[in-house]
Each structure stands twice: as C-alpha cells, then as structure tokens.
C-alpha cells in the first residue's frame, strides 16, 4: 500500500521536502491520557506490549492526537533479552527489573539466539498497525543496541553507573563478546521480522552509549552496530546513541542512513563530524517542552534553522518526559510543521 505521508523517507533519501518531518522518541504512551486509560484497564505494561490490537491502538494514538509524521511501534527494547531466555518485569513507577541476571559463562550458555517469532506479539502488532494506518504515515520498528541490552542483562535493571555491566567488560571480555554477539544475532532476526511485517524504517537505541570510554565503545558497541547496519538493507536505518559525542565521526562511516543527536551535541559540529551523507535526527532538549509556547517556538525555530532545509528529521534529543503537557507536545509538532525555511 503506498504511503500518503512519506516525508521522513524522502528526507532520508536527501530530497528537499515541502517541510521538515517530525516525530518524538517515546511518543507512544507516557504522556497521553488516552494511553493511560488503556494502560490502567490492564494488569500492567507487559500485557499492553503483548496484546497486538492494543499495542497497535496506542501506537496510532500520537498520529491521531499529535499529528506526527511517523508511528513508532509500541513495545520495549527489553523484549529481546526475554526472547533470549531472560525474563523482565516492569515495576510500577520504578522501571524494568530482571529477577535473574548474567554473571557467568554458564548463564550465557542457557540463553538462545532469538528468532523474530519469539517476539511474535510485536511482529503481529506491526501487521495490525499497518492495516489500521492504511498508509497514513510510515511505521518505525526498533530495537536496543547490543551494548545497551547487555547492560540491562548484566545489571538487572536501571542504574546510574551500570558499573556491574562495565565491570564485566574488563573482567570477562570473552563472555562479554559472546553475549554481545548473541544479542546482535537476535536483534538482526528481530528487525528483519519487523521489516517483513511492515516497518518502513528502523531505529536502534544505544541509550547507555555515553557511559563507555571511547576505547570500550569501539571494542564493545561499534562492531555490533556495524553488523546490524550491514545486515539490514531492506529499509533505512537510524542510529541513536545517547551521549556518544566521541562516536559521531565513526557513525558517519557506518552503513546507516540517519544519526540521532541528543540535545548536548552541537548541531554544526555534528554535521561536520558526521558528514552530509547522513540524515540527522533531533535534537531539542525535552525540557524545552516545559517552557512557554513562545519559548518552545523560539527554540524549535532556532534548531530548524541550524539543521537547514534538507536531511533533517525534527525530534527531541531523547524521549519525551512522562509529565510533559501533551498540549505543549502538539504545539512543538505544529511549530515544526508551520516553519518556513
Ligand atoms: O517510542 C515509543 O513511543 C515506543 C515505545 C517505547 C517504549 N520503550 C515503551 C515504554 C520505546 C521506543 C522504548 C525504548 C526503550 N525502553 C529504551 C530506549 C529509549 C530510551 O529512552 O533511552 C529504554 C532504555 C527502555 C527501557 C525502559 N522501558 C525503561 C528504563 C523503562 C522505565 C522508565 C520509562 O521509560 O518509563 C521502560 C518502561 C516503558 N517503556 C514505558 C513505556 C511507555 C513506561 C511503562 C508504563 O507505561 O508504565
């Protein structure tokens, strides 16, 4: 089915489009009362993720309510460790928790490389979403980067330092590489499954990129990102690595189409490091959306003018914060749509 709004795809391919496309990381859920209503009628987050019709419904909500130019499938990056054999729980108001973690090579041996069918509920959610959207906007599939997934599997949950995960890289590099390779193979299978079900582009989130030194990043994250980028050639690929200032020039050389920037990354500097071959995505500070409409407009327009008229997908520099007023989010989306370069 042809897409009615393919602004994002045309922007990625370098076309000078009628306006800059816009969507928000973590747009599905969190901020919308319509999401909360569905979420509160269920046993928890996982039931929503694992029920394709409902996951599709909350995926489409921001398209209807906010008017964004893409839908990102409602799921979580932690479905991959679970499909490999490490179950997660989502603890109300606290975040993810793994009752078992990876400590030894015997623990790694118990895991399997996941196939797409091991995350069938998200694959099905994409098919249902595709049908319901009827070509209104592209669907973004996603996965966590191997390093970020590794960090949760070793640590067992969120952490400020992920020191257990970083410790493992020094103490047992062999185990670390084995596990990272299994996560990479699982991620490639999973992304290919999402694409077969209808994802029009995919994004890889390396949310914990910034806690590694450049040397460790080069050894334990970059090679696996490269494998993913090289294995996926069906649709455009976006790489978002939070706080990975040191990696921007390397990303410029990876086989990806778009690089996401966080708000601390200077736009002009990023363009010169990454080069003009790639599209760039981002990078408004999510806290701007707590400001007045006047301030949101000023900051958004400043960002748009710095990125220029081509190869830019407007977004925040990280996920929208849960207590953001949806009206302000819509205002931001409209500022992008109304801006004349
Ligand atoms: O972008 C979207 O709107 C699609 C859905 C999506 C979710 N998680 C749903 C979710 C996406 C793309 C993610 C990615 C994700 N999950 C990342 C990478 C992006 C990032 O923020 O850096 C990470 C690190 C996770 C792991 C995770 N999931 C954490 C740390 C938490 C708890 C804190 C939080 O973000 O709320 C989650 C839970 C989660 N994932 C929620 C949602 C809507 C909130 C759970 C709820 O509704 O109760």
CSV table of C-alpha atoms and ligand atoms in Angstrom, one decimal:
chain,number,residue,atom,x,y,z
A,1,UNK,CA,0.0,0.0,0.0
A,2,UNK,CA,1.5,3.4,-1.0
A,3,UNK,CA,2.2,5.8,1.8
A,4,UNK,CA,0.2,9.0,1.9
A,5,UNK,CA,2.8,10.8,4.0
A,6,UNK,CA,6.3,9.7,3.1
A,7,UNK,CA,8.1,12.9,4.2
A,8,UNK,CA,10.5,11.1,6.5
A,9,UNK,CA,11.6,8.6,3.8
A,10,UNK,CA,12.0,11.3,1.2
A,11,UNK,CA,14.0,13.4,3.7
A,12,UNK,CA,16.3,10.5,4.5
A,13,UNK,CA,16.9,10.0,0.8
A,14,UNK,CA,18.1,13.6,0.5
A,15,UNK,CA,15.1,15.1,-1.2
A,16,UNK,CA,14.3,18.7,-0.4
A,17,UNK,CA,10.8,18.3,1.0
A,18,UNK,CA,8.0,20.8,1.4
A,19,UNK,CA,8.7,20.9,5.2
A,20,UNK,CA,10.8,19.2,7.9
A,21,UNK,CA,9.2,15.9,9.1
A,22,UNK,CA,8.7,15.5,12.9
A,23,UNK,CA,8.1,12.7,15.4
A,24,UNK,CA,9.1,12.2,19.1
A,25,UNK,CA,11.1,9.5,20.7
A,26,UNK,CA,8.8,7.7,23.2
A,27,UNK,CA,5.7,9.4,21.8
A,28,UNK,CA,3.6,6.3,22.3
A,29,UNK,CA,2.4,6.1,25.9
A,30,UNK,CA,3.7,8.0,28.9
A,31,UNK,CA,2.3,11.5,28.1
A,32,UNK,CA,-1.2,10.8,26.7
A,33,UNK,CA,-4.3,10.4,28.9
A,34,UNK,CA,-5.7,8.2,26.2
A,35,UNK,CA,-2.7,5.8,26.7
A,36,UNK,CA,-3.2,5.9,30.5
A,37,UNK,CA,-6.8,4.9,30.1
A,38,UNK,CA,-6.0,1.8,28.2
A,39,UNK,CA,-2.9,1.0,30.4
A,40,UNK,CA,-4.9,1.3,33.6
A,41,UNK,CA,-7.5,-1.2,32.4
A,42,UNK,CA,-4.8,-3.9,32.1
A,43,UNK,CA,-2.7,-5.9,34.5
A,44,UNK,CA,0.4,-4.0,33.5
A,45,UNK,CA,2.8,-2.7,30.9
A,46,UNK,CA,3.6,-6.2,29.6
A,47,UNK,CA,0.0,-7.1,28.9
A,48,UNK,CA,-0.2,-4.0,26.6
A,49,UNK,CA,3.1,-4.9,24.9
A,50,UNK,CA,1.9,-8.5,24.3
A,51,UNK,CA,-1.6,-7.7,23.0
A,52,UNK,CA,-1.2,-6.7,19.4
A,53,UNK,CA,-4.5,-5.0,18.9
A,54,UNK,CA,-3.9,-2.8,22.0
A,55,UNK,CA,-0.3,-2.2,21.1
A,56,UNK,CA,-1.4,-1.1,17.7
A,57,UNK,CA,-4.0,1.2,19.2
A,58,UNK,CA,-1.5,3.1,21.4
A,59,UNK,CA,0.9,3.2,18.5
A,60,UNK,CA,-1.6,5.1,16.4
A,61,UNK,CA,-2.8,7.5,19.2
A,62,UNK,CA,0.1,10.0,18.7
A,63,UNK,CA,-0.6,10.0,15.0
A,64,UNK,CA,-4.2,11.0,15.6
A,65,UNK,CA,-3.7,13.2,18.6
A,66,UNK,CA,-0.3,14.9,17.9
A,67,UNK,CA,-0.2,14.8,14.1
A,68,UNK,CA,3.3,13.3,14.0
A,69,UNK,CA,4.8,12.1,10.6
A,70,UNK,CA,5.6,8.6,11.8
A,71,UNK,CA,4.3,5.9,14.2
A,72,UNK,CA,6.8,4.1,16.3
A,73,UNK,CA,5.6,0.6,17.3
A,74,UNK,CA,4.6,0.3,20.9
A,75,UNK,CA,6.9,-2.2,22.5
A,76,UNK,CA,10.1,-2.1,24.6
A,77,UNK,CA,13.8,-2.8,23.9
A,78,UNK,CA,13.7,-5.4,26.7
A,79,UNK,CA,11.6,-7.9,24.7
A,80,UNK,CA,14.9,-9.2,23.2
A,81,UNK,CA,16.6,-10.4,26.5
A,82,UNK,CA,13.3,-12.1,27.3
A,83,UNK,CA,13.2,-13.8,23.9
A,84,UNK,CA,16.7,-15.0,24.6
A,85,UNK,CA,15.6,-16.5,27.9
A,86,UNK,CA,16.0,-13.8,30.5
A,87,UNK,CA,12.6,-12.6,31.7
A,88,UNK,CA,12.0,-9.0,32.7
A,89,UNK,CA,9.4,-7.4,34.9
A,90,UNK,CA,8.2,-3.8,34.6
A,91,UNK,CA,7.8,-2.5,38.1
A,92,UNK,CA,5.2,0.2,38.5
A,93,UNK,CA,6.9,3.7,38.9
A,94,UNK,CA,10.4,2.1,39.2
A,95,UNK,CA,11.1,0.6,35.8
A,96,UNK,CA,12.5,-2.6,34.5
A,97,UNK,CA,13.7,-5.4,36.7
A,98,UNK,CA,15.4,-8.8,35.8
A,99,UNK,CA,14.9,-11.4,38.5
A,100,UNK,CA,17.9,-13.3,37.0
A,101,UNK,CA,21.0,-11.7,35.6
A,102,UNK,CA,24.0,-12.9,33.6
A,103,UNK,CA,27.0,-13.5,35.9
A,104,UNK,CA,28.9,-16.4,34.4
A,105,UNK,CA,29.5,-18.1,31.1
A,106,UNK,CA,27.2,-20.9,32.3
A,107,UNK,CA,24.4,-18.3,32.4
A,108,UNK,CA,25.2,-17.3,28.8
A,109,UNK,CA,25.1,-20.9,27.7
A,110,UNK,CA,21.5,-21.1,29.0
A,111,UNK,CA,20.4,-18.4,26.6
A,112,UNK,CA,19.4,-18.8,22.9
A,113,UNK,CA,19.7,-16.6,19.9
A,114,UNK,CA,16.1,-15.2,19.5
A,115,UNK,CA,14.2,-15.5,16.3
A,116,UNK,CA,11.6,-13.0,15.2
A,117,UNK,CA,8.9,-15.5,16.1
A,118,UNK,CA,10.0,-15.4,19.7
A,119,UNK,CA,8.6,-11.8,19.7
A,120,UNK,CA,5.6,-12.7,17.7
A,121,UNK,CA,3.3,-10.2,19.6
A,122,UNK,CA,5.3,-7.2,18.4
A,123,UNK,CA,5.6,-8.6,14.9
A,124,UNK,CA,1.8,-9.0,14.9
A,125,UNK,CA,1.3,-5.5,16.4
A,126,UNK,CA,3.2,-4.1,13.4
A,127,UNK,CA,0.9,-6.1,11.0
A,128,UNK,CA,-2.2,-4.8,12.8
A,129,UNK,CA,-0.9,-1.2,12.9
A,130,UNK,CA,0.0,-1.4,9.2
A,131,UNK,CA,-3.5,-2.3,8.3
A,132,UNK,CA,-5.1,0.2,10.6
A,133,UNK,CA,-2.9,3.1,9.4
A,134,UNK,CA,-3.7,2.3,5.8
A,135,UNK,CA,-0.6,4.2,4.6
A,136,UNK,CA,-1.2,7.4,6.6
A,137,UNK,CA,2.4,7.5,7.9
A,138,UNK,CA,5.4,5.2,7.9
A,139,UNK,CA,5.9,2.8,10.8
A,140,UNK,CA,9.2,2.8,12.7
A,141,UNK,CA,10.4,-0.5,14.0
A,142,UNK,CA,13.1,-0.5,16.7
A,143,UNK,CA,15.5,-2.4,19.0
A,144,UNK,CA,18.0,-1.7,21.6
A,145,UNK,CA,21.7,-1.6,20.7
A,146,UNK,CA,23.6,-4.7,21.8
A,147,UNK,CA,25.6,-2.8,24.4
A,148,UNK,CA,22.5,-1.2,25.9
A,149,UNK,CA,20.7,-4.6,26.1
A,150,UNK,CA,23.9,-6.2,27.5
A,151,UNK,CA,23.9,-3.5,30.2
A,152,UNK,CA,20.4,-4.4,31.4
A,153,UNK,CA,21.1,-8.2,31.2
A,154,UNK,CA,24.2,-7.9,33.5
A,155,UNK,CA,22.9,-5.1,35.8
A,156,UNK,CA,19.4,-6.5,36.2
A,157,UNK,CA,17.7,-3.1,35.9
A,158,UNK,CA,18.3,0.6,35.6
A,159,UNK,CA,21.4,2.2,37.2
A,160,UNK,CA,23.2,5.5,37.2
A,161,UNK,CA,26.6,3.9,36.5
A,162,UNK,CA,25.9,0.4,35.2
A,163,UNK,CA,29.1,-0.5,37.0
A,164,UNK,CA,28.3,-4.2,37.0
A,165,UNK,CA,28.0,-4.2,33.2
A,166,UNK,CA,31.1,-2.1,32.7
A,167,UNK,CA,33.0,-4.3,35.2
A,168,UNK,CA,32.1,-7.3,33.1
A,169,UNK,CA,33.8,-5.8,30.0
A,170,UNK,CA,37.1,-5.7,32.0
A,171,UNK,CA,36.8,-8.9,34.0
A,172,UNK,CA,35.5,-11.2,31.3
A,173,UNK,CA,35.8,-9.7,27.8
A,174,UNK,CA,35.3,-13.2,26.3
A,175,UNK,CA,31.9,-13.7,28.0
A,176,UNK,CA,31.1,-10.1,27.0
A,177,UNK,CA,31.8,-10.6,23.3
A,178,UNK,CA,29.9,-13.9,23.3
A,179,UNK,CA,26.9,-12.4,24.8
A,180,UNK,CA,27.1,-9.2,22.6
A,181,UNK,CA,27.2,-11.5,19.6
A,182,UNK,CA,24.2,-13.4,20.6
A,183,UNK,CA,22.3,-10.2,21.2
A,184,UNK,CA,23.4,-8.9,17.8
A,185,UNK,CA,22.2,-12.0,16.0
A,186,UNK,CA,18.9,-11.9,17.9
A,187,UNK,CA,18.5,-8.2,17.1
A,188,UNK,CA,19.1,-8.7,13.4
A,189,UNK,CA,16.5,-11.5,13.3
A,190,UNK,CA,14.0,-9.4,15.2
A,191,UNK,CA,14.5,-6.3,13.0
A,192,UNK,CA,14.1,-8.3,9.8
A,193,UNK,CA,10.9,-9.8,11.2
A,194,UNK,CA,9.6,-6.2,11.9
A,195,UNK,CA,10.5,-5.2,8.4
A,196,UNK,CA,8.8,-8.2,6.9
A,197,UNK,CA,5.7,-7.3,8.9
A,198,UNK,CA,5.7,-3.8,7.5
A,199,UNK,CA,8.1,-1.5,9.3
A,200,UNK,CA,9.2,1.2,6.8
A,201,UNK,CA,12.4,2.2,8.7
A,202,UNK,CA,14.1,1.0,11.9
A,203,UNK,CA,15.9,2.7,14.8
A,204,UNK,CA,18.5,1.3,17.1
A,205,UNK,CA,18.6,2.9,20.6
A,206,UNK,CA,22.0,2.9,22.3
A,207,UNK,CA,20.7,4.7,25.4
A,208,UNK,CA,23.8,3.8,27.5
A,209,UNK,CA,26.4,4.6,24.9
A,210,UNK,CA,27.7,7.5,26.9
A,211,UNK,CA,28.9,5.6,29.9
A,212,UNK,CA,31.7,3.8,28.0
A,213,UNK,CA,35.1,5.3,27.2
A,214,UNK,CA,35.8,5.8,23.5
A,215,UNK,CA,38.1,2.7,23.6
A,216,UNK,CA,35.5,0.5,25.2
A,217,UNK,CA,32.8,1.8,22.9
A,218,UNK,CA,35.0,0.9,19.9
A,219,UNK,CA,35.5,-2.6,21.1
A,220,UNK,CA,32.1,-3.5,22.7
A,221,UNK,CA,29.5,-1.4,20.9
A,222,UNK,CA,30.6,-0.2,17.5
A,223,UNK,CA,31.4,-3.6,15.8
A,224,UNK,CA,28.0,-4.9,16.7
A,225,UNK,CA,26.2,-1.8,15.5
A,226,UNK,CA,28.2,-2.2,12.3
A,227,UNK,CA,27.0,-5.8,11.9
A,228,UNK,CA,23.4,-4.7,12.4
A,229,UNK,CA,23.7,-1.9,9.8
A,230,UNK,CA,25.4,-4.2,7.3
A,231,UNK,CA,22.8,-6.9,7.8
A,232,UNK,CA,19.7,-4.7,7.3
A,233,UNK,CA,19.4,-3.4,3.7
A,234,UNK,CA,15.7,-3.6,3.2
A,235,UNK,CA,14.8,-0.2,4.8
A,236,UNK,CA,16.6,2.9,6.1
A,237,UNK,CA,18.3,2.6,9.5
A,238,UNK,CA,18.6,5.2,12.2
A,239,UNK,CA,21.2,5.0,15.0
A,240,UNK,CA,20.6,7.0,18.2
A,241,UNK,CA,23.4,6.7,20.7
A,242,UNK,CA,22.9,9.0,23.7
A,243,UNK,CA,25.9,11.0,24.9
A,244,UNK,CA,28.2,9.3,22.4
A,245,UNK,CA,30.0,12.5,21.4
A,246,UNK,CA,33.2,10.6,20.7
A,247,UNK,CA,31.4,8.3,18.3
A,248,UNK,CA,29.9,10.8,15.9
A,249,UNK,CA,32.7,10.6,13.3
A,250,UNK,CA,32.6,6.8,13.4
A,251,UNK,CA,28.8,6.8,12.9
A,252,UNK,CA,29.5,8.9,9.7
A,253,UNK,CA,31.3,5.9,8.3
A,254,UNK,CA,28.7,3.2,9.3
A,255,UNK,CA,26.2,1.9,6.8
A,256,UNK,CA,23.3,3.7,8.4
A,257,UNK,CA,21.1,6.4,6.9
A,258,UNK,CA,20.3,8.6,9.8
A,259,UNK,CA,22.1,9.5,13.0
A,260,UNK,CA,20.1,10.8,16.0
A,261,UNK,CA,21.6,13.6,18.1
A,262,UNK,CA,21.0,14.4,21.8
A,263,UNK,CA,20.5,18.0,22.9
A,264,UNK,CA,24.0,18.4,24.2
A,265,UNK,CA,25.5,17.8,20.8
A,266,UNK,CA,26.3,20.9,18.9
A,267,UNK,CA,24.5,20.9,15.6
A,268,UNK,CA,27.1,22.5,13.3
A,269,UNK,CA,29.9,20.4,15.0
A,270,UNK,CA,27.8,17.2,14.5
A,271,UNK,CA,27.3,17.9,10.8
A,272,UNK,CA,31.0,18.4,10.3
A,273,UNK,CA,31.9,15.2,12.2
A,274,UNK,CA,29.2,13.0,10.7
A,275,UNK,CA,29.3,14.5,7.2
A,276,UNK,CA,26.5,15.4,4.8
A,277,UNK,CA,25.8,11.9,3.5
A,278,UNK,CA,23.6,11.0,6.5
A,279,UNK,CA,20.3,12.5,7.6
A,280,UNK,CA,20.3,13.8,11.2
A,281,UNK,CA,17.5,13.5,13.7
A,282,UNK,CA,16.8,15.5,16.8
A,283,UNK,CA,17.7,17.3,19.0
A,284,UNK,CA,15.6,19.7,21.1
A,285,UNK,CA,16.1,19.4,24.9
A,286,UNK,CA,13.0,17.6,26.1
A,287,UNK,CA,12.9,20.2,28.9
A,288,UNK,CA,12.1,22.9,26.4
A,289,UNK,CA,8.6,21.5,26.3
A,290,UNK,CA,8.1,22.7,30.0
A,291,UNK,CA,8.6,26.2,28.7
A,292,UNK,CA,6.1,28.8,27.5
A,293,UNK,CA,4.7,28.5,23.9
A,294,UNK,CA,6.8,31.5,23.0
A,295,UNK,CA,10.0,29.8,24.3
A,296,UNK,CA,9.1,26.5,22.6
A,297,UNK,CA,8.6,28.3,19.3
A,298,UNK,CA,11.9,30.2,19.6
A,299,UNK,CA,14.0,27.1,20.5
A,300,UNK,CA,12.3,25.0,17.8
A,301,UNK,CA,12.9,27.5,15.1
A,302,UNK,CA,16.5,28.0,16.2
A,303,UNK,CA,17.0,24.3,15.9
A,304,UNK,CA,15.3,24.1,12.5
A,305,UNK,CA,17.4,26.9,11.0
A,306,UNK,CA,20.7,25.3,12.3
A,307,UNK,CA,19.9,21.9,10.7
A,308,UNK,CA,18.9,23.5,7.4
A,309,UNK,CA,16.5,22.6,4.7
A,310,UNK,CA,17.5,19.0,3.9
A,311,UNK,CA,18.3,15.7,5.6
A,312,UNK,CA,16.8,16.7,8.9
A,313,UNK,CA,14.1,14.9,10.9
A,314,UNK,CA,12.9,17.0,13.8
A,315,UNK,CA,12.7,15.3,17.1
A,316,UNK,CA,13.7,15.7,20.7
A,317,UNK,CA,17.2,14.8,21.9
A,318,UNK,CA,15.8,11.9,24.0
A,319,UNK,CA,12.4,10.5,24.9
A,320,UNK,CA,9.7,12.9,25.9
A,321,UNK,CA,9.4,13.1,29.7
A,322,UNK,CA,6.3,11.5,31.2
A,323,UNK,CA,5.0,14.6,32.9
A,324,UNK,CA,5.1,16.8,29.7
A,325,UNK,CA,1.8,18.5,28.8
A,326,UNK,CA,0.5,16.9,25.6
A,327,UNK,CA,-0.7,20.3,24.5
A,328,UNK,CA,2.9,21.5,24.6
A,329,UNK,CA,4.0,18.5,22.6
A,330,UNK,CA,1.4,19.2,20.0
A,331,UNK,CA,2.5,22.9,19.9
A,332,UNK,CA,6.1,21.7,19.2
A,333,UNK,CA,4.9,19.5,16.4
A,334,UNK,CA,2.9,22.4,14.9
A,335,UNK,CA,5.8,24.7,15.2
A,336,UNK,CA,7.9,22.4,13.0
A,337,UNK,CA,5.0,22.0,10.5
A,338,UNK,CA,4.4,25.7,10.2
A,339,UNK,CA,8.1,26.7,9.9
A,340,UNK,CA,9.1,28.2,6.6
A,341,UNK,CA,12.8,27.7,5.9
B,1,LIG,O1,8.9,5.4,21.5
B,1,LIG,C1,7.8,4.9,21.7
B,1,LIG,O2,6.8,5.6,22.0
B,1,LIG,C2,7.5,3.4,21.6
B,1,LIG,C3,7.6,2.7,22.8
B,1,LIG,C4,8.9,2.5,23.5
B,1,LIG,C5,8.9,2.2,24.9
B,1,LIG,N1,10.2,1.9,25.3
B,1,LIG,C6,7.7,2.0,25.7
B,1,LIG,C7,7.8,2.1,27.2
B,1,LIG,C8,10.3,2.6,23.2
B,1,LIG,C9,10.9,3.0,21.8
B,1,LIG,C10,11.1,2.2,24.3
B,1,LIG,C11,12.5,2.1,24.3
B,1,LIG,C12,13.3,1.9,25.5
B,1,LIG,N2,12.9,1.2,26.6
B,1,LIG,C13,14.6,2.4,25.7
B,1,LIG,C14,15.4,3.2,24.7
B,1,LIG,C15,15.0,4.6,24.7
B,1,LIG,C16,15.4,5.5,25.8
B,1,LIG,O3,14.6,6.1,26.5
B,1,LIG,O4,16.7,5.6,26.0
B,1,LIG,C17,15.0,2.0,27.0
B,1,LIG,C18,16.3,2.4,27.7
B,1,LIG,C19,13.9,1.2,27.6
B,1,LIG,C20,13.9,0.5,28.9
B,1,LIG,C21,12.8,1.0,29.7
B,1,LIG,N3,11.4,0.8,29.5
B,1,LIG,C22,12.9,1.8,30.9
B,1,LIG,C23,14.2,2.3,31.5
B,1,LIG,C24,11.5,2.0,31.4
B,1,LIG,C25,11.1,2.7,32.7
B,1,LIG,C26,11.1,4.1,32.6
B,1,LIG,C27,10.2,4.7,31.5
B,1,LIG,O5,10.8,5.0,30.5
B,1,LIG,O6,9.1,4.9,31.7
B,1,LIG,C28,10.7,1.4,30.4
B,1,LIG,C29,9.2,1.4,30.5
B,1,LIG,C30,8.4,1.8,29.3
B,1,LIG,N4,8.7,1.5,28.0
B,1,LIG,C31,7.3,2.6,29.4
B,1,LIG,C32,6.8,2.8,28.0
B,1,LIG,C33,5.6,3.5,27.6
B,1,LIG,C34,6.5,3.1,30.6
B,1,LIG,C35,5.8,2.0,31.3
B,1,LIG,C36,4.4,2.3,31.6
B,1,LIG,O7,3.6,2.7,30.8
B,1,LIG,O8,4.1,2.1,32.8
